[in-house]
Coordinates of C-alpha atoms and ligand atoms in Angstrom, one line a residue:
Chain A
X1 CA -42.1 23.1 -4.9
X2 CA -41.5 21.8 -8.4
X3 CA -41.5 18.1 -9.1
X4 CA -38.0 18.3 -10.6
X5 CA -36.3 14.7 -10.7
X6 CA -32.5 15.0 -9.8
X7 CA -30.0 12.4 -10.3
X8 CA -27.6 11.7 -7.4
X9 CA -25.0 9.0 -7.6
X10 CA -23.7 7.3 -4.4
X11 CA -20.3 5.6 -5.4
X12 CA -18.4 4.2 -7.0
X13 CA -16.3 6.1 -4.6
X14 CA -17.9 7.7 -1.7
X15 CA -16.7 8.7 1.6
X16 CA -19.3 6.7 3.6
X17 CA -18.8 3.6 1.3
X18 CA -15.4 2.2 0.7
X19 CA -16.5 -0.4 -1.8
X20 CA -16.7 -0.2 -5.6
X21 CA -20.4 0.0 -6.0
X22 CA -22.5 2.7 -7.6
X23 CA -26.1 3.5 -6.9
X24 CA -27.7 6.1 -9.0
X25 CA -30.7 7.6 -7.2
X26 CA -33.5 9.4 -9.0
X27 CA -34.7 12.0 -6.2
X28 CA -37.8 14.0 -6.2
X29 CA -36.9 16.7 -3.6
X30 CA -35.4 14.7 -0.9
X31 CA -37.0 11.3 -1.7
X32 CA -35.6 8.6 -3.7
X33 CA -38.0 7.4 -6.3
X34 CA -35.8 5.1 -8.4
X35 CA -32.5 3.4 -8.0
X36 CA -30.2 2.0 -10.6
X37 CA -27.2 -0.1 -9.4
X38 CA -23.9 -0.9 -11.0
X39 CA -21.7 -3.5 -9.3
X40 CA -19.1 -4.7 -12.0
X41 CA -16.2 -2.7 -11.1
X42 CA -13.8 -5.3 -10.0
X43 CA -14.7 -8.5 -11.7
X44 CA -11.7 -10.9 -11.2
X45 CA -12.8 -13.9 -12.9
X46 CA -12.3 -16.2 -10.0
X47 CA -14.8 -18.7 -11.3
X48 CA -13.0 -19.1 -14.5
X49 CA -9.6 -19.2 -12.9
X50 CA -10.9 -22.1 -10.6
X51 CA -11.7 -24.3 -13.5
X52 CA -8.6 -23.4 -15.8
X53 CA -5.7 -22.5 -13.5
X54 CA -6.1 -24.5 -10.2
X55 CA -6.7 -28.1 -9.4
X56 CA -9.7 -29.1 -7.4
X57 CA -7.5 -29.5 -4.2
X58 CA -6.2 -26.1 -4.2
X59 CA -9.4 -24.1 -4.8
X60 CA -10.0 -23.8 -1.1
X61 CA -7.1 -21.4 -1.1
X62 CA -8.3 -19.6 -4.2
X63 CA -11.8 -19.0 -3.3
X64 CA -10.9 -17.6 0.2
X65 CA -9.5 -14.8 -1.8
X66 CA -13.0 -13.9 -2.9
X67 CA -13.6 -12.1 0.1
X68 CA -11.5 -11.0 3.0
X69 CA -14.1 -11.0 5.7
X70 CA -15.8 -14.1 5.1
X71 CA -12.7 -16.0 3.7
X72 CA -13.4 -18.9 6.0
X73 CA -17.0 -19.4 4.9
X74 CA -16.0 -19.4 1.2
X75 CA -13.3 -21.9 1.6
X76 CA -15.5 -24.0 3.9
X77 CA -18.4 -24.1 1.6
X78 CA -16.2 -25.1 -1.3
X79 CA -14.4 -27.7 0.7
X80 CA -17.7 -29.5 1.8
X81 CA -19.1 -29.4 -1.7
X82 CA -15.9 -31.0 -3.0
X83 CA -15.7 -33.4 -0.1
X84 CA -19.2 -34.6 -0.9
X85 CA -18.0 -35.7 -4.2
X86 CA -15.0 -37.6 -2.7
X87 CA -14.6 -40.5 -0.7
X88 CA -13.8 -40.0 3.0
X89 CA -15.3 -38.7 6.2
X90 CA -14.2 -35.6 8.2
X91 CA -13.8 -36.1 11.8
X92 CA -15.9 -34.7 14.5
X93 CA -13.1 -32.6 15.7
X94 CA -12.3 -30.9 12.4
X95 CA -16.0 -30.1 12.2
X96 CA -16.1 -28.5 15.5
X97 CA -12.8 -26.4 14.7
X98 CA -14.3 -25.2 11.4
X99 CA -17.6 -24.1 13.0
X100 CA -15.4 -22.4 15.6
X101 CA -13.6 -20.4 13.0
X102 CA -16.8 -19.6 11.2
X103 CA -18.4 -18.3 14.3
X104 CA -15.6 -16.2 15.3
X105 CA -15.6 -14.8 11.7
X106 CA -19.3 -13.9 12.0
X107 CA -18.7 -12.2 15.3
X108 CA -16.0 -10.0 13.9
X109 CA -17.8 -9.4 10.6
X110 CA -21.1 -8.3 12.3
X111 CA -19.1 -6.0 14.7
X112 CA -17.5 -4.2 11.5
X113 CA -21.0 -3.7 10.2
X114 CA -22.2 -2.3 13.5
X115 CA -19.2 0.0 13.8
X116 CA -20.1 1.3 10.2
X117 CA -23.6 1.7 11.1
X118 CA -22.7 3.9 14.1
X119 CA -20.3 5.8 12.0
X120 CA -23.0 6.6 9.7
X121 CA -25.1 7.8 12.5
X122 CA -22.3 10.3 13.2
X123 CA -21.0 8.4 16.1
X124 CA -17.3 8.3 15.4
X125 CA -16.4 7.4 19.0
X126 CA -18.5 4.3 19.0
X127 CA -17.0 3.2 15.6
X128 CA -13.6 3.3 17.2
X129 CA -14.5 1.6 20.2
X130 CA -16.4 -1.4 18.4
X131 CA -13.3 -1.7 16.1
X132 CA -11.1 -1.8 19.0
X133 CA -13.3 -4.5 20.7
X134 CA -13.2 -6.6 17.6
X135 CA -9.5 -6.7 17.6
X136 CA -9.2 -9.5 20.3
X137 CA -11.3 -11.8 18.0
X138 CA -9.1 -11.1 15.1
X139 CA -6.2 -12.0 17.5
X140 CA -8.0 -15.2 18.4
X141 CA -8.3 -16.1 14.8
X142 CA -4.7 -15.4 14.3
X143 CA -3.8 -17.7 17.3
X144 CA -5.7 -20.6 15.9
X145 CA -5.0 -20.3 12.2
X146 CA -1.6 -18.3 12.1
X147 CA -3.1 -15.4 10.1
X148 CA -5.4 -12.5 10.8
X149 CA -7.3 -12.3 7.6
X150 CA -6.6 -15.0 5.1
X151 CA -6.7 -18.0 7.2
X152 CA -6.1 -20.8 4.9
X153 CA -7.3 -23.0 7.7
X154 CA -9.6 -25.3 6.0
X155 CA -8.5 -27.8 3.5
X156 CA -10.1 -30.9 2.0
X157 CA -10.1 -33.6 4.7
X158 CA -10.3 -31.3 7.9
X159 CA -8.4 -28.4 9.2
X160 CA -4.6 -27.5 8.9
X161 CA -3.7 -26.7 12.4
X162 CA -4.7 -28.1 15.7
X163 CA -5.8 -26.0 18.6
X164 CA -3.6 -25.8 21.8
X165 CA -4.8 -25.7 25.3
X166 CA -3.5 -22.2 25.9
X167 CA -5.4 -20.9 22.9
X168 CA -8.5 -22.7 24.2
X169 CA -8.1 -20.6 27.4
X170 CA -7.5 -17.3 25.6
X171 CA -10.6 -18.0 23.6
X172 CA -12.6 -18.4 26.8
X173 CA -11.2 -15.3 28.5
X174 CA -11.7 -13.0 25.4
X175 CA -15.2 -14.2 24.6
X176 CA -16.3 -13.8 28.3
X177 CA -15.0 -10.0 28.0
X178 CA -16.6 -9.5 24.7
X179 CA -20.0 -10.8 26.1
X180 CA -20.0 -8.0 28.5
X181 CA -19.2 -5.4 25.9
X182 CA -21.9 -6.7 23.4
X183 CA -24.4 -6.5 26.3
X184 CA -23.4 -2.9 26.8
X185 CA -23.8 -2.3 23.2
X186 CA -27.3 -3.8 23.0
X187 CA -28.2 -1.4 25.7
X188 CA -26.6 1.3 23.8
X189 CA -28.2 0.5 20.5
X190 CA -31.7 0.2 22.3
X191 CA -31.6 3.4 24.3
X192 CA -29.2 6.0 22.8
X193 CA -31.3 8.3 20.8
X194 CA -28.5 8.6 18.2
X195 CA -28.7 4.8 17.3
X196 CA -32.2 3.9 18.4
X197 CA -34.8 6.7 17.5
X198 CA -32.7 7.8 14.6
X199 CA -33.0 4.4 13.1
X200 CA -36.5 3.2 13.8
X201 CA -38.5 2.9 10.8
X202 CA -35.6 4.0 8.4
X203 CA -34.8 1.6 5.6
X204 CA -37.6 -0.7 6.4
X205 CA -38.4 -4.0 4.5
X206 CA -41.7 -5.8 5.2
X207 CA -41.9 -9.5 5.5
X208 CA -43.8 -9.6 2.2
X209 CA -41.1 -7.6 0.3
X210 CA -38.4 -9.8 1.8
X211 CA -40.0 -12.9 0.5
X212 CA -40.7 -11.4 -2.7
X213 CA -37.1 -10.1 -3.3
X214 CA -35.5 -13.0 -1.6
X215 CA -33.6 -11.1 1.0
X216 CA -31.0 -13.1 2.9
X217 CA -29.1 -13.3 6.2
X218 CA -29.7 -10.5 8.9
X219 CA -31.8 -8.3 6.4
X220 CA -34.3 -11.2 6.1
X221 CA -34.3 -12.0 9.6
X222 CA -34.7 -8.5 10.7
X223 CA -37.9 -8.5 8.6
X224 CA -39.2 -11.6 10.4
X225 CA -38.3 -14.0 7.7
X226 CA -37.3 -17.3 9.4
X227 CA -34.3 -18.4 7.3
X228 CA -30.9 -19.5 8.4
X229 CA -29.0 -22.0 6.5
X230 CA -27.4 -23.1 9.8
X231 CA -30.7 -24.8 10.6
X232 CA -31.3 -25.8 7.1
X233 CA -28.4 -28.2 6.8
X234 CA -27.0 -30.8 9.2
X235 CA -23.6 -31.2 7.8
X236 CA -22.2 -28.9 10.6
X237 CA -23.0 -29.8 14.2
X238 CA -24.8 -26.6 14.7
X239 CA -27.7 -28.3 16.6
X240 CA -25.2 -29.7 19.2
X241 CA -23.6 -26.5 20.2
X242 CA -26.6 -24.4 20.8
X243 CA -27.4 -22.5 17.7
X244 CA -30.5 -20.4 17.9
X245 CA -32.2 -18.6 15.2
X246 CA -32.4 -14.8 15.8
X247 CA -35.2 -12.9 14.2
X248 CA -36.9 -9.6 14.7
X249 CA -39.6 -7.5 13.1
X250 CA -39.9 -4.3 11.4
X251 CA -37.0 -4.8 9.1
X252 CA -35.6 -1.3 9.6
X253 CA -32.1 -0.5 10.5
X254 CA -32.8 -0.7 14.1
X255 CA -34.1 -4.3 13.7
X256 CA -31.0 -5.3 11.7
X257 CA -28.7 -4.0 14.4
X258 CA -30.6 -6.0 17.0
X259 CA -30.4 -9.1 14.9
X260 CA -26.6 -8.7 14.5
X261 CA -26.1 -8.1 18.1
X262 CA -28.2 -11.0 19.3
X263 CA -26.5 -13.2 16.7
X264 CA -23.0 -12.2 18.2
X265 CA -24.3 -13.2 21.5
X266 CA -25.5 -16.6 20.1
X267 CA -22.1 -17.1 18.4
X268 CA -20.4 -16.4 21.5
X269 CA -22.3 -19.0 23.3
X270 CA -21.6 -21.5 20.4
X271 CA -17.9 -20.9 20.5
X272 CA -17.7 -21.3 24.2
X273 CA -19.7 -24.5 23.9
X274 CA -17.2 -25.7 21.2
X275 CA -14.0 -24.9 23.2
X276 CA -15.4 -26.7 26.3
X277 CA -16.3 -29.8 24.3
X278 CA -13.9 -30.3 21.4
X279 CA -13.9 -34.1 20.8
X280 CA -10.8 -36.0 20.4
X281 CA -9.7 -37.0 17.0
X282 CA -7.7 -36.6 14.0
X283 CA -7.8 -33.0 12.5
X284 CA -7.4 -34.2 9.0
X285 CA -8.3 -37.3 7.3
X286 CA -7.3 -38.4 3.7
X287 CA -9.9 -38.2 1.0
X288 CA -9.8 -40.5 -2.1
X289 CA -10.7 -40.0 -5.7
X290 CA -11.3 -37.0 -7.9
X291 CA -14.4 -35.0 -7.8
X292 CA -17.2 -36.7 -9.8
X293 CA -20.7 -35.4 -10.2
X294 CA -22.6 -32.4 -9.2
X295 CA -22.8 -30.9 -5.7
X296 CA -24.6 -27.9 -4.2
X297 CA -23.7 -26.5 -0.9
X298 CA -25.1 -23.7 1.1
X299 CA -23.8 -22.2 4.1
X300 CA -24.7 -19.2 6.2
X301 CA -22.2 -16.5 5.8
X302 CA -22.3 -13.4 8.0
X303 CA -24.1 -11.8 5.3
X304 CA -26.5 -14.3 4.4
X305 CA -26.6 -17.6 2.5
X306 CA -23.6 -18.5 0.3
X307 CA -24.0 -21.2 -2.2
X308 CA -21.3 -23.1 -4.2
X309 CA -22.1 -25.4 -7.1
X310 CA -19.4 -27.7 -8.0
X311 CA -19.1 -30.1 -11.0
X312 CA -16.3 -32.5 -11.7
X313 CA -15.8 -35.4 -13.9
X314 CA -13.0 -37.4 -12.4
X315 CA -10.3 -35.0 -13.5
X316 CA -8.1 -32.8 -11.4
X317 CA -9.7 -29.7 -12.9
X318 CA -13.3 -29.0 -12.2
X319 CA -15.9 -28.5 -14.9
X320 CA -17.5 -25.8 -13.3
X321 CA -17.6 -23.7 -10.0
X322 CA -20.4 -21.4 -9.2
X323 CA -20.3 -19.1 -6.5
X324 CA -23.4 -17.3 -5.4
X325 CA -22.6 -14.7 -2.7
X326 CA -25.1 -13.2 -0.4
X327 CA -24.7 -9.5 -1.4
X328 CA -25.0 -10.2 -5.0
X329 CA -28.3 -11.9 -4.4
X330 CA -29.6 -9.2 -2.1
X331 CA -29.1 -6.3 -4.5
X332 CA -32.7 -6.4 -5.8
X333 CA -33.8 -6.2 -2.2
X334 CA -31.3 -3.3 -1.5
X335 CA -32.9 -1.3 -4.4
X336 CA -36.3 -2.1 -3.1
X337 CA -35.5 -0.8 0.3
X338 CA -34.1 2.4 -1.1
X339 CA -37.1 3.4 -2.9
X340 CA -39.1 6.0 -0.9
X341 CA -36.3 6.7 1.5
X342 CA -34.9 10.1 2.0
X343 CA -31.6 10.6 0.3
X344 CA -29.8 11.8 3.4
X345 CA -30.4 8.3 4.9
X346 CA -29.0 6.4 2.0
X347 CA -25.5 6.0 3.5
X348 CA -26.8 4.7 6.7
X349 CA -29.1 2.3 5.1
X350 CA -26.3 1.1 2.9
X351 CA -24.1 0.5 5.8
X352 CA -26.8 -1.4 7.6
X353 CA -26.9 -3.9 4.6
X354 CA -23.3 -4.8 5.3
X355 CA -22.7 -5.1 1.5
X356 CA -19.6 -6.9 0.5
X357 CA -18.6 -5.9 -3.0
X358 CA -15.6 -8.0 -3.4
X359 CA -17.9 -11.0 -2.9
X360 CA -20.3 -9.5 -5.5
X361 CA -17.9 -9.0 -8.2
X362 CA -15.9 -12.1 -7.9
Chain B
X1 CA -26.4 7.5 27.3
X2 CA -24.3 9.2 29.9
X3 CA -22.4 6.1 30.6
X4 CA -21.5 6.0 27.0
X5 CA -20.4 9.6 27.0
X6 CA -17.9 8.9 29.9
X7 CA -16.8 5.8 28.1
X8 CA -16.0 7.8 25.1
X9 CA -14.2 10.4 27.0
X10 CA -12.1 7.8 29.0
X11 CA -11.3 6.1 25.6
X12 CA -9.4 9.2 24.7
X13 CA -6.6 8.3 27.4
X14 CA -6.3 4.7 26.5
X15 CA -3.4 3.2 24.7
X16 CA -3.9 2.7 20.8
X17 CA -5.1 -0.6 19.7
X18 CA -2.6 -0.8 16.8
X19 CA 0.9 -1.6 17.0
X20 CA 3.4 0.9 15.7
X21 CA 5.2 -1.4 13.4
X22 CA 8.1 -1.4 12.6
X23 CA 9.3 0.6 15.7
X24 CA 7.6 -2.1 17.8
X25 CA 7.9 -5.7 16.9
X26 CA 4.7 -7.7 15.9
X27 CA 3.5 -10.3 18.4
X28 CA 4.4 -13.7 17.2
X29 CA 2.1 -16.4 18.2
X30 CA 2.9 -20.0 18.4
X31 CA 1.2 -20.7 15.2
X32 CA 2.9 -17.7 13.5
X33 CA 3.2 -18.3 9.6
X34 CA 6.4 -17.1 8.1
X35 CA 8.9 -18.0 5.4
X36 CA 9.5 -21.6 4.1
X37 CA 13.0 -22.6 4.5
X38 CA 14.6 -25.3 2.5
X39 CA 17.6 -27.4 3.3
X40 CA 19.2 -28.8 0.1
X41 CA 21.0 -31.7 1.3
X42 CA 18.0 -33.3 3.0
X43 CA 15.7 -32.9 -0.1
X44 CA 15.2 -36.0 -2.2
X45 CA 13.9 -34.1 -5.2
X46 CA 10.5 -35.7 -5.3
X47 CA 8.8 -32.3 -6.5
X48 CA 5.9 -33.2 -4.3
X49 CA 6.1 -29.5 -2.7
X50 CA 6.1 -27.9 -6.0
X51 CA 2.9 -29.9 -7.1
X52 CA 1.2 -29.1 -3.8
X53 CA 1.8 -25.3 -3.8
X54 CA -1.4 -23.4 -4.6
X55 CA 0.1 -20.4 -5.9
X56 CA 3.2 -22.0 -7.4
X57 CA 5.7 -20.2 -5.2
X58 CA 8.1 -23.2 -5.3
X59 CA 9.7 -24.0 -8.7
X60 CA 12.4 -26.6 -9.3
X61 CA 14.0 -25.1 -12.5
X62 CA 16.5 -26.8 -14.6
X63 CA 19.9 -25.2 -14.3
X64 CA 23.5 -25.7 -15.6
X65 CA 25.3 -26.2 -12.4
X66 CA 23.3 -27.9 -9.9
X67 CA 24.5 -28.5 -6.3
X68 CA 26.1 -32.0 -6.3
X69 CA 23.4 -34.2 -4.9
X70 CA 22.8 -37.6 -6.4
X71 CA 19.0 -37.4 -5.7
X72 CA 18.9 -34.6 -8.2
X73 CA 19.0 -36.5 -11.4
X74 CA 17.5 -33.8 -13.6
X75 CA 19.8 -31.1 -12.6
X76 CA 17.1 -29.1 -10.9
X77 CA 17.4 -26.0 -8.7
X78 CA 15.1 -25.1 -5.9
X79 CA 13.6 -21.6 -6.4
X80 CA 11.1 -20.0 -3.9
X81 CA 9.2 -16.8 -4.2
X82 CA 8.6 -15.4 -0.6
X83 CA 6.2 -12.8 -2.2
X84 CA 4.1 -15.2 -3.9
X85 CA 3.9 -17.7 -1.1
X86 CA 0.7 -17.5 1.1
X87 CA 2.3 -19.4 4.0
X88 CA -0.3 -22.1 3.9
X89 CA 2.4 -24.9 4.6
X90 CA 0.7 -27.2 2.0
X91 CA 4.3 -27.9 0.7
X92 CA 5.4 -29.0 4.1
X93 CA 2.4 -31.4 4.5
X94 CA 3.3 -32.8 1.1
X95 CA 6.9 -33.1 1.8
X96 CA 8.0 -36.7 2.7
X97 CA 11.0 -35.2 4.7
X98 CA 9.0 -32.4 6.3
X99 CA 10.8 -30.7 9.2
X100 CA 14.1 -31.6 7.6
X101 CA 14.0 -30.6 4.0
X102 CA 11.3 -28.0 4.3
X103 CA 10.3 -26.1 7.5
X104 CA 8.2 -22.9 8.4
X105 CA 10.1 -20.2 10.1
X106 CA 8.8 -17.3 12.0
X107 CA 10.5 -14.8 9.7
X108 CA 8.8 -12.3 7.3
X109 CA 10.3 -11.5 3.8
X110 CA 11.7 -8.0 3.6
X111 CA 9.6 -5.5 1.5
X112 CA 10.1 -6.8 -2.1
X113 CA 11.8 -4.3 -4.3
X114 CA 12.5 -4.4 -8.0
X115 CA 15.6 -6.3 -7.9
X116 CA 14.0 -9.1 -5.8
X117 CA 12.5 -11.4 -8.5
X118 CA 9.1 -10.4 -7.4
X119 CA 7.3 -10.4 -10.8
X120 CA 9.0 -10.3 -14.2
X121 CA 12.0 -12.5 -13.1
X122 CA 9.8 -14.9 -11.5
X123 CA 7.8 -15.2 -14.7
X124 CA 11.0 -16.0 -16.5
X125 CA 11.5 -18.9 -14.3
X126 CA 8.0 -20.1 -14.6
X127 CA 8.4 -20.1 -18.4
X128 CA 11.7 -21.9 -18.0
X129 CA 9.9 -24.6 -16.0
X130 CA 7.1 -24.8 -18.6
X131 CA 9.6 -25.3 -21.2
X132 CA 11.0 -28.5 -19.7
Chain C
X1 CA -26.8 -31.5 0.2
X2 CA -29.3 -33.2 -1.9
X3 CA -30.4 -31.7 -5.4
X4 CA -33.7 -32.4 -6.9
X5 CA -33.3 -32.1 -10.6
X6 CA -36.2 -31.3 -12.8
X7 CA -35.7 -31.1 -16.7
X8 CA -37.7 -28.5 -18.4
X9 CA -37.9 -27.0 -21.9
X10 CA -37.4 -23.4 -23.0
X11 CA -41.1 -23.3 -23.7
X12 CA -42.4 -24.5 -20.4
X13 CA -39.8 -23.3 -17.9
X14 CA -41.5 -20.1 -16.9
X15 CA -44.9 -22.0 -16.5
X16 CA -43.2 -24.7 -14.4
X17 CA -41.4 -22.3 -12.2
X18 CA -44.6 -20.0 -11.6
X19 CA -46.3 -23.1 -10.6
X20 CA -43.5 -24.3 -8.2
X21 CA -42.3 -21.1 -6.8
X22 CA -44.2 -19.8 -3.6
X23 CA -42.4 -16.9 -2.1
X24 CA -43.4 -17.9 1.4
X25 CA -41.8 -21.3 1.6
X26 CA -39.1 -21.2 -1.1
X27 CA -36.5 -18.8 -2.4
X28 CA -34.6 -18.4 -5.6
X29 CA -31.0 -18.9 -5.3
X30 CA -29.4 -18.2 -8.7
X31 CA -29.4 -18.8 -12.3
X32 CA -26.5 -20.9 -13.2
X33 CA -24.9 -22.0 -16.4
X34 CA -22.7 -25.1 -17.0
X35 CA -20.8 -25.4 -20.3
X36 CA -21.4 -28.8 -21.7
X37 CA -19.3 -28.7 -24.7
X38 CA -18.5 -26.0 -27.5
X39 CA -21.9 -25.0 -28.3
X40 CA -24.2 -26.5 -25.6
X41 CA -24.7 -25.1 -22.2
X42 CA -26.9 -26.3 -19.3
X43 CA -28.9 -23.5 -17.7
X44 CA -30.1 -24.2 -14.3
X45 CA -32.6 -22.2 -12.0
X46 CA -31.8 -23.2 -8.5
X47 CA -34.2 -23.0 -5.5
X48 CA -34.1 -23.9 -1.9
X49 CA -36.9 -24.2 0.7
X50 CA -36.8 -22.1 3.8
X51 CA -36.1 -24.1 7.0
X52 CA -36.2 -27.5 5.4
X53 CA -33.3 -29.8 5.7
X54 CA -30.9 -30.0 2.8
X55 CA -33.7 -29.3 0.3
X56 CA -32.7 -27.9 -3.2
X57 CA -34.6 -27.9 -6.4
X58 CA -32.9 -27.4 -9.7
X59 CA -34.7 -26.8 -12.9
X60 CA -32.5 -27.4 -16.0
X61 CA -32.5 -27.2 -19.8
X62 CA -29.7 -27.7 -22.2
X63 CA -29.5 -24.7 -24.7
X64 CA -27.6 -24.0 -27.8
X65 CA -25.6 -20.8 -28.1
X66 CA -28.2 -19.1 -30.3
X67 CA -31.1 -19.9 -28.1
X68 CA -32.9 -17.3 -26.2
X69 CA -33.7 -18.2 -22.6
X70 CA -36.9 -16.9 -21.2
X71 CA -36.8 -14.4 -18.4
X72 CA -38.4 -15.2 -15.0
X73 CA -38.2 -11.6 -13.7
X74 CA -41.9 -11.3 -13.8
X75 CA -42.3 -14.1 -11.2
X76 CA -39.1 -13.5 -9.3
X77 CA -37.9 -10.0 -9.4
X78 CA -34.5 -11.0 -7.7
X79 CA -33.5 -13.1 -10.7
X80 CA -32.5 -10.0 -12.7
X81 CA -29.0 -9.8 -11.3
X82 CA -28.2 -13.4 -12.1
X83 CA -29.8 -13.4 -15.6
X84 CA -27.4 -10.6 -16.5
X85 CA -24.5 -12.4 -15.1
X86 CA -25.3 -15.5 -17.3
X87 CA -25.7 -13.1 -20.4
X88 CA -22.0 -11.9 -19.8
X89 CA -20.5 -15.0 -18.7
X90 CA -21.9 -17.5 -21.3
X91 CA -22.9 -15.0 -24.1
X92 CA -26.4 -16.7 -24.1
X93 CA -29.3 -14.2 -24.6
X94 CA -31.7 -14.0 -21.9
X95 CA -35.0 -12.3 -22.7
X96 CA -35.0 -8.6 -22.0
X97 CA -31.6 -8.9 -20.1
X98 CA -29.1 -6.3 -20.5
X99 CA -25.4 -6.9 -21.3
X100 CA -22.2 -5.6 -19.5
X101 CA -22.9 -6.2 -15.7
X102 CA -19.2 -7.3 -15.3
X103 CA -17.6 -7.3 -18.7
X104 CA -16.5 -4.3 -20.6
X105 CA -16.7 -4.2 -24.4
X106 CA -12.9 -4.6 -24.9
X107 CA -12.6 -7.6 -22.4
X108 CA -12.6 -11.3 -23.1
X109 CA -16.2 -12.2 -24.1
X110 CA -18.3 -15.0 -22.6
X111 CA -15.4 -16.3 -20.6
X112 CA -17.2 -19.3 -19.0
X113 CA -18.9 -20.7 -22.2
X114 CA -17.6 -24.0 -23.9
X115 CA -16.5 -22.1 -27.0
X116 CA -14.0 -19.9 -25.1
X117 CA -10.5 -20.8 -25.7
X118 CA -7.7 -19.0 -23.8
Ligands
SF4_1 S1 3.6 -22.3 2.2 FE1 2.0 -22.6 0.6 S2 2.4 -21.0 -0.7 FE2 4.2 -21.0 0.5 S3 5.5 -22.5 -0.7 FE3 4.4 -23.6 0.7 S4 2.7 -24.5 -0.4 FE4 3.5 -22.7 -1.5
SF4_2 S1 8.7 -32.4 -1.1 FE1 10.4 -32.0 0.2 S2 11.8 -33.7 -0.4 FE2 10.2 -33.5 -2.1 S3 11.3 -31.8 -3.4 FE3 10.1 -30.8 -1.9 S4 11.6 -30.3 -0.3 FE4 12.4 -32.0 -1.5

């Protein structure tokens, strides 16, 4: 066969990928030998808007619009960085409620990713089923915050709504049901040939590569890199509610699925622990002053580490807000994984990254 | 594998997960977030809600013939854009007369059409406000 | 979270980062810019350690609009994206870094730099 190199684009509109990202693959026969990425399709200038149009106390609502799936993580990371520049103390109850929402968010975000992975394996029925099972979690979030997607739940000083006893009961019931379903799914992803054999060894990232390319979140943990911001910071009570770091080895699609599934189980445990032990207290406390100085905050979003850098000088408008989103930082790792893979596997590999392009092109 | 096959098959006969809105009503939870309602005669025109609103969906714009209210010293008129509002209730938390002057109902706005001050008419109000 | 700030110069930044960076214990977060005034910008290289509590290291240098920031892609390949972002957003040249990750030719240029008035 001739060694002709063919250029095949994936995106910016592609049936298997509903996000505005473009990868240009140079393929030799079926193998991808080089990848070029383009992510700048939907730049919205949010960082600039946050320093010119909105005062510091409203930015939590603005940055939530960076991304629909991890809206809560964005507003929480911003809020915590702003709070560290102000005077005041968040109550323990508010912290617990914040973690509860973040973990529920992680559950449904991981489920979305798993459903896309199974869809890309040609398993439409499982896609529908996981999406259906995800629905109760979204309903729980709606019951807590009043909204399905944009929660506007976290604000400087605490959270905006209290949780009622009936909602706590609903959470317990739904999570219990979900745990059974996730255990079935683990069995399925381990033993069903369409999902296990098909994905073993595909899209692999070695531990060394993960370190070299600074992979984040489930991608890094699947490669055996022990990193999770939840255990790298003590601002949220993760150690009290039973957080356990989940890692795997191999770094292929199969390992990533397993990491996500076990993280869901861990998140369910954490949520159950939270609802059974929410401390008494105020949901919101007053914070004094205007942000002054620099703050840097990291938080584990469903896709990896999210970072906010905030700089203020005692004025209502911030001087600088920097958002570093997980997908943006992982693109070099993505590109590395693609190299040497078969083109036919590219959509499945991409789905297993769980890329979030609205985060990337904020 | 076989269990999954049976499951996939039985799923075919399940009720759909989605609600066929608008034929069926949406379920309203106790925290349901709907339109902000304003009661003029309770308002003390402190303009705190306007300042607190993140997207600027509440404006007090100067007008010629305000409703008679001695608190309204600057002849302002309350304007609310339900299509801009994100239902975050920041305004209610800021309002000194919350639950009287401002409340959150469980209604949704109807679909905004051109005549509804969704975009350009609202921009005119915003400019009017800036001109103060 | 705690920030350890280390001042560097444009000449020694690559050397210092090479010495500091150990891929098995540290990861590179991002390249950040902060506009200080009309012409001056602070460029920050942000790092964090794996599995260490609240540990962030920031190397920073204040540059003028005309300065060329050295590239660290040789040491840290994943820096390529954030370098391109800084080029677009601040209009500062980074060695060997392409323009146009986010901004089109006809859009507002260097929107986050101090000199941008809008
Ligand atoms: S609910 Fe929020 S967006 Fe709506 S008017 Fe009140 S403050 Fe503004
Ligand atoms: S905050 Fe309440 S009292 Fe003050 S202007 Fe708004 S509605 Fe009126």
